[in-house]
Coordinates of C-alpha atoms in Angstrom, one line a residue:
Chain Q
M1 CA -34.4 -20.7 -1.5
Q2 CA -31.6 -23.0 -0.5
S3 CA -28.9 -21.3 -2.6
S4 CA -29.6 -17.8 -1.2
F5 CA -29.4 -18.8 2.4
D6 CA -26.2 -17.4 3.9
R7 CA -24.9 -19.4 6.8
R8 CA -22.4 -16.8 7.9
R9 CA -24.9 -14.1 8.7
V10 CA -28.1 -13.4 10.5
N11 CA -30.6 -13.8 7.8
G12 CA -33.4 -11.3 7.6
P13 CA -36.4 -11.3 5.3
E14 CA -36.0 -12.8 1.8
E15 CA -36.7 -9.4 0.2
S16 CA -37.0 -5.9 1.4
H17 CA -37.3 -2.5 -0.2
A18 CA -36.6 1.0 0.9
P19 CA -39.8 3.0 1.6
V20 CA -41.0 5.2 -1.3
Y21 CA -42.4 8.6 -0.3
D22 CA -45.0 10.5 -2.3
D23 CA -43.3 13.9 -2.4
E24 CA -40.0 12.5 -3.8
E25 CA -40.8 13.1 -7.4
P26 CA -41.0 16.9 -7.8
E27 CA -37.7 17.5 -6.0
S28 CA -35.7 15.5 -8.5
S29 CA -37.2 17.3 -11.5
S30 CA -36.3 20.7 -10.2
M31 CA -32.8 19.4 -9.3
G32 CA -32.0 18.8 -13.0
A33 CA -32.1 22.5 -13.8
Q34 CA -29.6 24.0 -11.4
R35 CA -26.9 23.2 -8.9
N36 CA -27.3 23.4 -5.2
G37 CA -25.5 26.6 -4.4
R38 CA -22.5 25.8 -6.5
S39 CA -21.2 27.3 -9.6
A40 CA -20.2 25.2 -12.6
K41 CA -16.5 25.1 -11.8
D42 CA -16.8 24.5 -8.1
V43 CA -15.9 21.3 -6.4
R44 CA -17.2 20.2 -3.1
P45 CA -14.9 21.2 -0.2
I46 CA -12.3 18.5 0.5
F47 CA -11.3 17.2 3.9
L48 CA -8.3 14.9 3.8
K49 CA -6.3 13.4 6.7
T50 CA -3.8 10.6 7.0
G51 CA -2.9 8.2 9.8
L52 CA -6.3 7.5 11.2
I53 CA -6.1 3.7 10.9
S54 CA -3.4 2.7 13.3
Q55 CA -3.0 -1.0 12.2
A56 CA -2.4 0.0 8.6
N57 CA 0.9 0.9 7.2
G58 CA -0.7 3.9 5.7
S59 CA -4.2 5.3 5.7
A60 CA -6.2 8.2 4.6
Y61 CA -9.7 9.6 5.1
V62 CA -11.3 11.8 2.5
E63 CA -14.6 13.6 2.8
T64 CA -16.4 15.8 0.2
E65 CA -19.7 16.8 1.7
K66 CA -21.8 13.7 1.5
T67 CA -19.1 11.4 0.1
K68 CA -17.0 9.8 2.9
I69 CA -14.2 7.3 2.1
A70 CA -11.6 5.6 4.3
C71 CA -8.6 3.9 2.8
A72 CA -6.0 1.7 4.3
V73 CA -2.7 0.4 2.8
Y74 CA -1.0 -2.8 4.0
G75 CA 2.4 -3.8 2.7
P76 CA 4.7 -4.5 1.0
R77 CA 3.9 -7.9 2.4
Q78 CA 4.4 -11.4 1.3
S79 CA 2.4 -12.4 -1.7
K80 CA 0.2 -15.5 -1.4
S81 CA 0.6 -16.3 -5.0
T82 CA 2.8 -19.3 -5.9
T83 CA 4.2 -17.8 -9.1
Y84 CA 7.4 -15.9 -9.0
S85 CA 7.3 -12.4 -10.3
E86 CA 10.1 -9.8 -10.6
R87 CA 7.6 -7.0 -10.1
G88 CA 5.5 -6.4 -7.0
R89 CA 1.7 -6.4 -7.3
L90 CA -0.8 -3.8 -6.4
N91 CA -4.2 -5.0 -5.2
V92 CA -7.1 -2.7 -4.8
E93 CA -10.3 -3.7 -3.1
V94 CA -13.3 -1.4 -2.9
K95 CA -16.2 -2.0 -0.6
F96 CA -19.4 -0.1 -0.1
A97 CA -20.7 0.0 3.5
P98 CA -24.3 -1.4 3.5
F99 CA -25.5 1.9 4.8
S100 CA -23.6 4.1 2.3
C101 CA -26.3 4.6 -0.3
K102 CA -30.0 5.4 -0.2
Q103 CA -30.7 1.9 -1.3
R104 CA -29.1 -0.7 1.0
R105 CA -26.2 -2.6 -0.5
A106 CA -25.9 -6.2 0.4
P107 CA -22.4 -6.8 2.0
L108 CA -21.4 -9.5 -0.6
R109 CA -23.3 -9.3 -3.8
D110 CA -22.3 -6.0 -5.4
A111 CA -21.0 -5.9 -8.9
E112 CA -20.1 -2.2 -8.7
D113 CA -17.3 -2.9 -6.1
R114 CA -15.2 -4.7 -8.7
A115 CA -15.7 -2.0 -11.4
L116 CA -14.6 0.7 -9.0
A117 CA -11.7 -1.3 -7.8
V118 CA -10.5 -1.8 -11.4
L119 CA -10.8 2.0 -12.1
I120 CA -8.9 3.0 -9.0
H121 CA -6.2 0.3 -9.7
Q122 CA -5.8 1.7 -13.2
A123 CA -5.4 5.2 -11.8
L124 CA -2.8 4.1 -9.3
A125 CA -0.8 1.4 -11.0
P126 CA 1.3 3.6 -13.4
A127 CA 2.5 5.8 -10.6
V128 CA 3.7 3.1 -8.1
R129 CA 7.2 1.8 -8.6
L130 CA 6.3 -1.9 -8.4
E131 CA 9.8 -3.0 -9.6
L132 CA 11.3 -2.0 -6.2
F133 CA 9.7 -4.8 -4.2
P134 CA 9.7 -8.1 -6.1
K135 CA 7.5 -11.0 -5.0
S136 CA 5.6 -8.7 -2.6
T137 CA 2.1 -7.2 -2.8
V138 CA 0.7 -3.9 -1.6
D139 CA -3.0 -4.2 -0.6
V140 CA -5.2 -1.1 -0.8
F141 CA -8.6 -1.3 0.9
V142 CA -11.1 1.4 0.1
L143 CA -14.2 1.6 2.2
I144 CA -17.0 3.9 1.0
I145 CA -18.8 5.0 4.1
E146 CA -21.2 7.4 2.4
N147 CA -21.8 7.7 -1.3
D148 CA -23.0 10.8 -3.2
G149 CA -22.1 10.1 -6.8
I150 CA -20.2 7.2 -8.2
E151 CA -17.9 9.5 -10.2
G152 CA -17.1 11.4 -7.0
C153 CA -16.4 8.1 -5.3
V154 CA -13.9 7.1 -8.0
A155 CA -12.2 10.5 -7.9
S156 CA -12.1 10.7 -4.1
G157 CA -11.1 7.1 -3.7
S158 CA -8.2 7.6 -6.0
V159 CA -7.1 10.6 -4.1
A160 CA -7.4 8.8 -0.8
A161 CA -5.6 5.7 -2.0
S162 CA -2.7 7.8 -3.4
T163 CA -2.4 9.7 -0.1
A164 CA -2.5 6.5 1.8
L165 CA 0.3 5.0 -0.4
A166 CA 2.5 8.0 0.2
D167 CA 1.7 7.8 3.9
A168 CA 2.8 4.1 3.9
G169 CA 6.1 5.0 2.4
I170 CA 5.5 3.2 -0.9
D171 CA 7.8 4.4 -3.7
M172 CA 5.8 6.4 -6.2
L173 CA 6.6 8.4 -9.3
G174 CA 4.2 11.1 -8.1
L175 CA 0.9 11.6 -6.3
V176 CA -2.2 10.6 -8.2
V177 CA -5.0 13.0 -8.2
S178 CA -8.4 12.5 -9.8
C179 CA -11.4 14.7 -10.7
A180 CA -14.8 14.1 -12.3
A181 CA -17.0 16.3 -14.5
C182 CA -20.3 16.0 -16.3
V183 CA -22.3 17.7 -19.0
S184 CA -25.5 19.1 -17.7
P185 CA -28.8 19.0 -19.7
K186 CA -28.2 22.6 -20.7
D187 CA -24.7 21.8 -22.2
E188 CA -22.9 23.3 -19.2
I189 CA -19.9 21.6 -17.8
W190 CA -20.1 20.8 -14.1
L191 CA -17.2 19.7 -12.0
D192 CA -17.5 17.1 -9.3
P193 CA -21.1 15.9 -9.9
T194 CA -23.3 14.5 -7.1
T195 CA -25.7 11.6 -7.6
D196 CA -28.5 13.7 -8.7
E197 CA -26.4 15.8 -11.1
A198 CA -24.9 12.6 -12.6
I199 CA -28.3 11.1 -13.1
S200 CA -29.6 14.1 -15.0
A201 CA -26.4 14.7 -16.9
K202 CA -25.9 13.8 -20.6
G203 CA -22.5 12.3 -19.9
C204 CA -19.8 12.1 -17.2
I205 CA -16.0 11.8 -17.3
T206 CA -13.5 11.0 -14.6
L207 CA -9.8 11.9 -15.1
A208 CA -6.9 10.7 -13.0
T209 CA -3.5 12.4 -13.4
V210 CA -0.1 12.7 -11.9
P211 CA 0.3 16.5 -11.9
A212 CA 4.0 16.4 -11.0
L213 CA 4.8 14.6 -14.3
N214 CA 1.9 16.0 -16.3
L215 CA 0.8 12.4 -16.9
I216 CA -2.7 11.0 -17.3
T217 CA -3.2 7.6 -15.8
N218 CA -6.9 6.9 -16.3
I219 CA -9.9 8.2 -18.2
W220 CA -13.4 6.9 -17.6
Q221 CA -16.3 8.3 -19.6
T222 CA -20.0 7.3 -19.6
G223 CA -23.0 8.7 -21.4
Q224 CA -23.1 10.7 -24.5
M225 CA -20.6 13.5 -25.1
S226 CA -19.1 15.1 -28.2
L227 CA -15.4 15.2 -28.7
D228 CA -15.3 19.0 -28.0
E229 CA -17.2 18.5 -24.7
M230 CA -14.8 15.7 -23.7
D231 CA -11.8 17.9 -24.5
Q232 CA -13.2 20.8 -22.4
C233 CA -14.1 18.5 -19.5
M234 CA -10.6 17.0 -19.5
D235 CA -9.0 20.4 -19.5
L236 CA -11.2 21.6 -16.6
C237 CA -10.5 18.4 -14.7
Q238 CA -6.8 18.8 -15.2
E239 CA -6.9 22.3 -13.8
Q240 CA -8.8 21.1 -10.8
C241 CA -6.4 18.3 -10.3
L242 CA -3.6 20.9 -9.7
S243 CA -5.7 22.4 -7.0
T244 CA -6.5 19.1 -5.4
H245 CA -2.8 18.1 -5.6
S246 CA -1.9 21.1 -3.3
V247 CA -4.5 19.8 -0.8
V248 CA -2.9 16.4 -0.9
A249 CA 0.5 17.9 -0.6
Q250 CA -0.5 20.0 2.4
T251 CA -2.0 17.0 4.1
L252 CA 1.2 14.9 3.7
L253 CA 3.4 17.8 4.8
D254 CA 1.2 18.3 7.9
A255 CA 1.4 14.6 8.7
N256 CA 5.2 14.5 8.5
K257 CA 5.8 17.9 10.2
S258 CA 4.0 17.2 13.4
P259 CA 5.8 14.7 15.8
S260 CA 3.9 11.4 15.6
Chain A
M1 CA 13.9 25.1 7.5
A2 CA 13.5 21.4 8.2
S3 CA 9.9 21.4 6.8
S4 CA 11.0 23.1 3.6
D5 CA 13.5 20.3 2.9
L6 CA 10.7 17.7 2.9
L7 CA 10.0 16.3 -0.5
L8 CA 6.8 14.6 -1.7
P9 CA 6.6 11.9 -4.3
G10 CA 7.1 13.4 -7.7
Q11 CA 8.7 16.6 -6.4
P12 CA 12.0 17.6 -8.0
M13 CA 15.0 18.0 -5.8
A14 CA 17.0 21.2 -5.8
L15 CA 20.2 20.2 -7.7
P16 CA 23.7 21.2 -6.6
R17 CA 25.9 22.8 -9.1
G18 CA 27.8 20.5 -11.4
P19 CA 27.0 17.2 -13.0
L20 CA 23.9 15.3 -12.2
P21 CA 24.4 13.4 -8.9
K22 CA 23.8 9.7 -8.5
V23 CA 20.5 8.6 -7.0
S24 CA 19.8 5.8 -4.6
E25 CA 16.8 4.7 -2.6
G26 CA 13.9 7.0 -2.4
L27 CA 14.8 9.1 -5.5
Y28 CA 14.6 8.5 -9.2
E29 CA 15.7 10.4 -12.3
R30 CA 13.4 11.3 -15.1
N31 CA 14.1 13.6 -18.1
G32 CA 17.3 15.0 -16.4
Q33 CA 15.5 15.8 -13.2
I34 CA 15.8 14.0 -9.9
R35 CA 12.5 13.5 -8.1
A36 CA 11.5 12.0 -4.8
S37 CA 9.5 8.8 -4.8
V38 CA 8.8 8.7 -1.0
V39 CA 8.0 11.4 1.5
G40 CA 11.2 12.5 3.2
T41 CA 14.3 14.7 3.2
P42 CA 17.2 13.9 0.8
Q43 CA 20.5 13.1 2.4
R44 CA 23.9 13.4 0.8
D45 CA 26.3 10.5 0.9
G46 CA 29.4 11.5 -1.1
P47 CA 28.3 11.8 -4.7
T48 CA 25.0 10.0 -4.0
F49 CA 21.7 11.4 -2.8
K50 CA 19.1 9.3 -1.1
I51 CA 16.0 9.4 1.1
E52 CA 16.5 6.9 3.8
K53 CA 13.8 4.3 4.5
Q54 CA 12.3 4.5 8.0
R55 CA 9.5 2.1 7.3
P56 CA 9.2 -1.7 7.1
H57 CA 10.2 -2.9 3.7
P58 CA 10.7 -6.4 2.1
P59 CA 14.1 -8.1 2.4
A60 CA 16.5 -7.5 -0.4
P61 CA 19.8 -9.3 -1.2
N62 CA 22.4 -8.3 1.5
S63 CA 19.7 -7.4 4.0
V64 CA 20.5 -8.3 7.6
V65 CA 17.4 -10.1 8.9
L66 CA 16.3 -11.6 12.2
G67 CA 13.8 -14.4 12.2
S68 CA 12.5 -17.3 14.3
V69 CA 12.8 -20.9 13.1
T70 CA 9.3 -22.2 12.3
R71 CA 10.1 -25.5 10.6
L72 CA 13.0 -27.9 10.3
S73 CA 13.7 -30.5 7.7
P74 CA 16.9 -32.5 7.1
S75 CA 17.9 -30.2 4.3
Q76 CA 16.6 -26.7 5.3
A77 CA 15.3 -24.6 8.1
I78 CA 12.3 -22.3 7.5
L79 CA 12.4 -18.9 9.1
S80 CA 9.7 -16.3 9.8
I81 CA 11.5 -13.0 9.1
T82 CA 10.4 -10.4 11.6
V83 CA 13.1 -7.7 11.4
V84 CA 14.7 -6.4 8.2
D85 CA 17.7 -4.1 8.4
G86 CA 16.9 -3.3 12.0
I87 CA 13.3 -2.3 11.3
P88 CA 10.6 -4.6 12.7
L89 CA 7.9 -5.8 10.3
P90 CA 4.3 -5.3 11.4
H91 CA 2.6 -8.3 13.1
G92 CA 1.2 -10.7 10.6
E93 CA 3.3 -9.3 7.7
E94 CA 6.4 -11.5 8.2
F95 CA 8.3 -12.9 5.2
T96 CA 9.4 -16.4 4.8
G97 CA 13.1 -17.3 4.7
V98 CA 15.0 -20.5 4.1
I99 CA 18.4 -21.5 5.4
R100 CA 19.6 -24.4 3.2
S101 CA 22.0 -26.9 4.7
Q102 CA 24.8 -25.6 2.4
D103 CA 24.3 -22.1 3.7
V104 CA 24.6 -22.8 7.4
R105 CA 28.4 -22.5 7.7
A106 CA 31.3 -21.9 5.5
T107 CA 33.2 -25.0 6.4
E108 CA 32.4 -28.7 6.4
K109 CA 29.2 -28.1 4.4
D110 CA 28.6 -31.8 3.7
K111 CA 28.7 -32.9 7.3
I112 CA 26.0 -30.5 8.6
K113 CA 23.1 -31.9 10.5
L114 CA 20.4 -29.2 10.8
A115 CA 19.1 -30.6 14.1
D116 CA 22.5 -29.8 15.5
C117 CA 22.3 -26.2 14.3
F118 CA 18.8 -24.9 14.8
R119 CA 15.7 -25.8 16.8
G120 CA 12.1 -24.6 16.4
G121 CA 11.6 -21.2 18.0
D122 CA 15.3 -20.1 17.9
V123 CA 15.9 -16.5 16.9
V124 CA 18.4 -16.5 14.1
K125 CA 20.4 -13.6 12.5
G126 CA 21.2 -14.1 8.8
I127 CA 21.9 -12.3 5.6
V128 CA 19.7 -12.6 2.5
I129 CA 21.7 -14.0 -0.3
S130 CA 19.0 -14.2 -3.0
L131 CA 15.3 -13.6 -3.6
G132 CA 14.9 -17.3 -3.7
D133 CA 11.7 -18.8 -5.1
A134 CA 8.1 -17.6 -5.2
R135 CA 7.5 -18.0 -1.5
S136 CA 10.8 -17.6 0.5
Y137 CA 14.0 -15.7 0.5
Y138 CA 17.3 -17.6 0.7
V139 CA 19.2 -16.7 3.9
T140 CA 22.7 -17.6 4.9
T141 CA 24.4 -17.9 8.3
A142 CA 27.8 -18.8 6.9
R143 CA 29.7 -16.1 8.9
N144 CA 31.0 -15.9 12.4
D145 CA 28.6 -13.2 13.5
L146 CA 25.5 -14.9 12.0
G147 CA 23.5 -17.7 13.5
V148 CA 21.4 -18.3 16.6
I149 CA 21.3 -15.3 18.8
F150 CA 18.6 -16.5 21.2
A151 CA 17.5 -20.0 22.1
T152 CA 15.5 -21.6 24.9
S153 CA 16.5 -24.8 26.4
E154 CA 14.4 -27.9 27.0
S155 CA 13.7 -26.8 30.6
G156 CA 12.6 -23.3 29.4
A157 CA 15.5 -21.1 30.3
T158 CA 17.3 -18.8 28.0
M159 CA 20.6 -20.3 27.0
Q160 CA 24.0 -18.7 26.7
P161 CA 26.5 -19.3 23.9
V162 CA 29.7 -20.9 25.2
S163 CA 31.3 -21.7 21.8
W164 CA 30.6 -21.4 18.1
Q165 CA 28.5 -24.6 18.2
E166 CA 27.3 -25.0 21.8
M167 CA 25.0 -23.3 24.2
R168 CA 24.6 -23.9 27.9
C169 CA 21.4 -23.9 29.9
P170 CA 22.0 -21.9 33.1
K171 CA 19.4 -23.9 35.0
T172 CA 20.6 -27.4 34.4
G173 CA 24.1 -26.9 33.0
K174 CA 23.2 -29.0 30.0
L175 CA 24.9 -28.3 26.7
E176 CA 22.9 -28.1 23.5
K177 CA 24.3 -27.8 20.0
R178 CA 23.5 -24.7 17.9
K179 CA 25.2 -22.7 15.2
C180 CA 25.9 -19.7 17.4
A181 CA 26.3 -16.2 16.3
K182 CA 29.4 -14.4 17.7
P183 CA 28.1 -11.9 20.2
E184 CA 28.6 -8.2 19.3
G185 CA 31.4 -6.5 21.1
L186 CA 33.6 -9.6 21.3

């Protein structure tokens, strides 16, 4: 009782749960068989824009239907660490808005924030030229406003963070683009799974690449997949990353073409 | 035309005929190919190509910096660096610089009293000489054109430099000691 009391917030009830509706069950069972008006190789339409957060050095907003992510980059700025380092440091912080999922997420106690932050950091770190700003840090803040699939959040978050870094003028070897895929119960490979598709899938994989250098920076796989399925998923993700890369490129060109 | 010259990070640059040119800031070489590492248009500077930085960046050795003095001690002055190479840093993202007593001027290094050279709140122009330690950059003012460029007197008026080590308050006529920067155009 005493330990869970938070003195920095308005405290509501000790426990609360989202309402459970009677007719929720049959919809999820029918969802497992098919996709919602999308073919296996389709990804959700991508909206990507830079420069929406004026205080940040660089920012990006990405939206793929029901996944909405805002990203801000601050830096290079002075590191608070007391140890000297020849290389700069890249910090990634991921936060879910409390209203971003069906179940409310408490603002502080979420273990998934850190896991996603590590994944996005691993996707970005090989592409950023950290040796060019010693003793400094670059802080990337990713806010997930609406969540429709954790794999989609990791993929879109990586794309948003990479675009924001380029918008901030951070030196990079190339733009990082990410894509997710899953194996459906009927052994079909679906790109860009939503929450329901990921739940019913046998396994999911998320791939982050630098298409300009043909470099893979991160692979994240969950569930049960055979090696052949993994290979096929990665090939499809890599093809899709090339398409997404052109979306990112167009966004950055538009941002730099128009007089700001 | 201008938009087609724009390069994105990772995009290879169209190479001129002849040997591979040198690369400078904003570009890098990989597998015999020169690629951009920031968004921008490459510029030629003799045999070197570069993409110029228009955004705030950390100080580097030989950067010209402006900062205000935040703390004074008998052996060093602490600066809050707000402008690097003519580009202001965003608010709240200043870097810390240190002017050690031996870096204040090029002559009579042993006789320097820092209270006669700087005061809290003075705006100082200096050059970064080293990355320093974990927290601060080492800055020098040991040149005629470096030193205090803006100072406020005890009565609150902006002072004018009258010699290399004195400034005068226009309100009271009082002289105060500073390590003055030689004004530009003199």
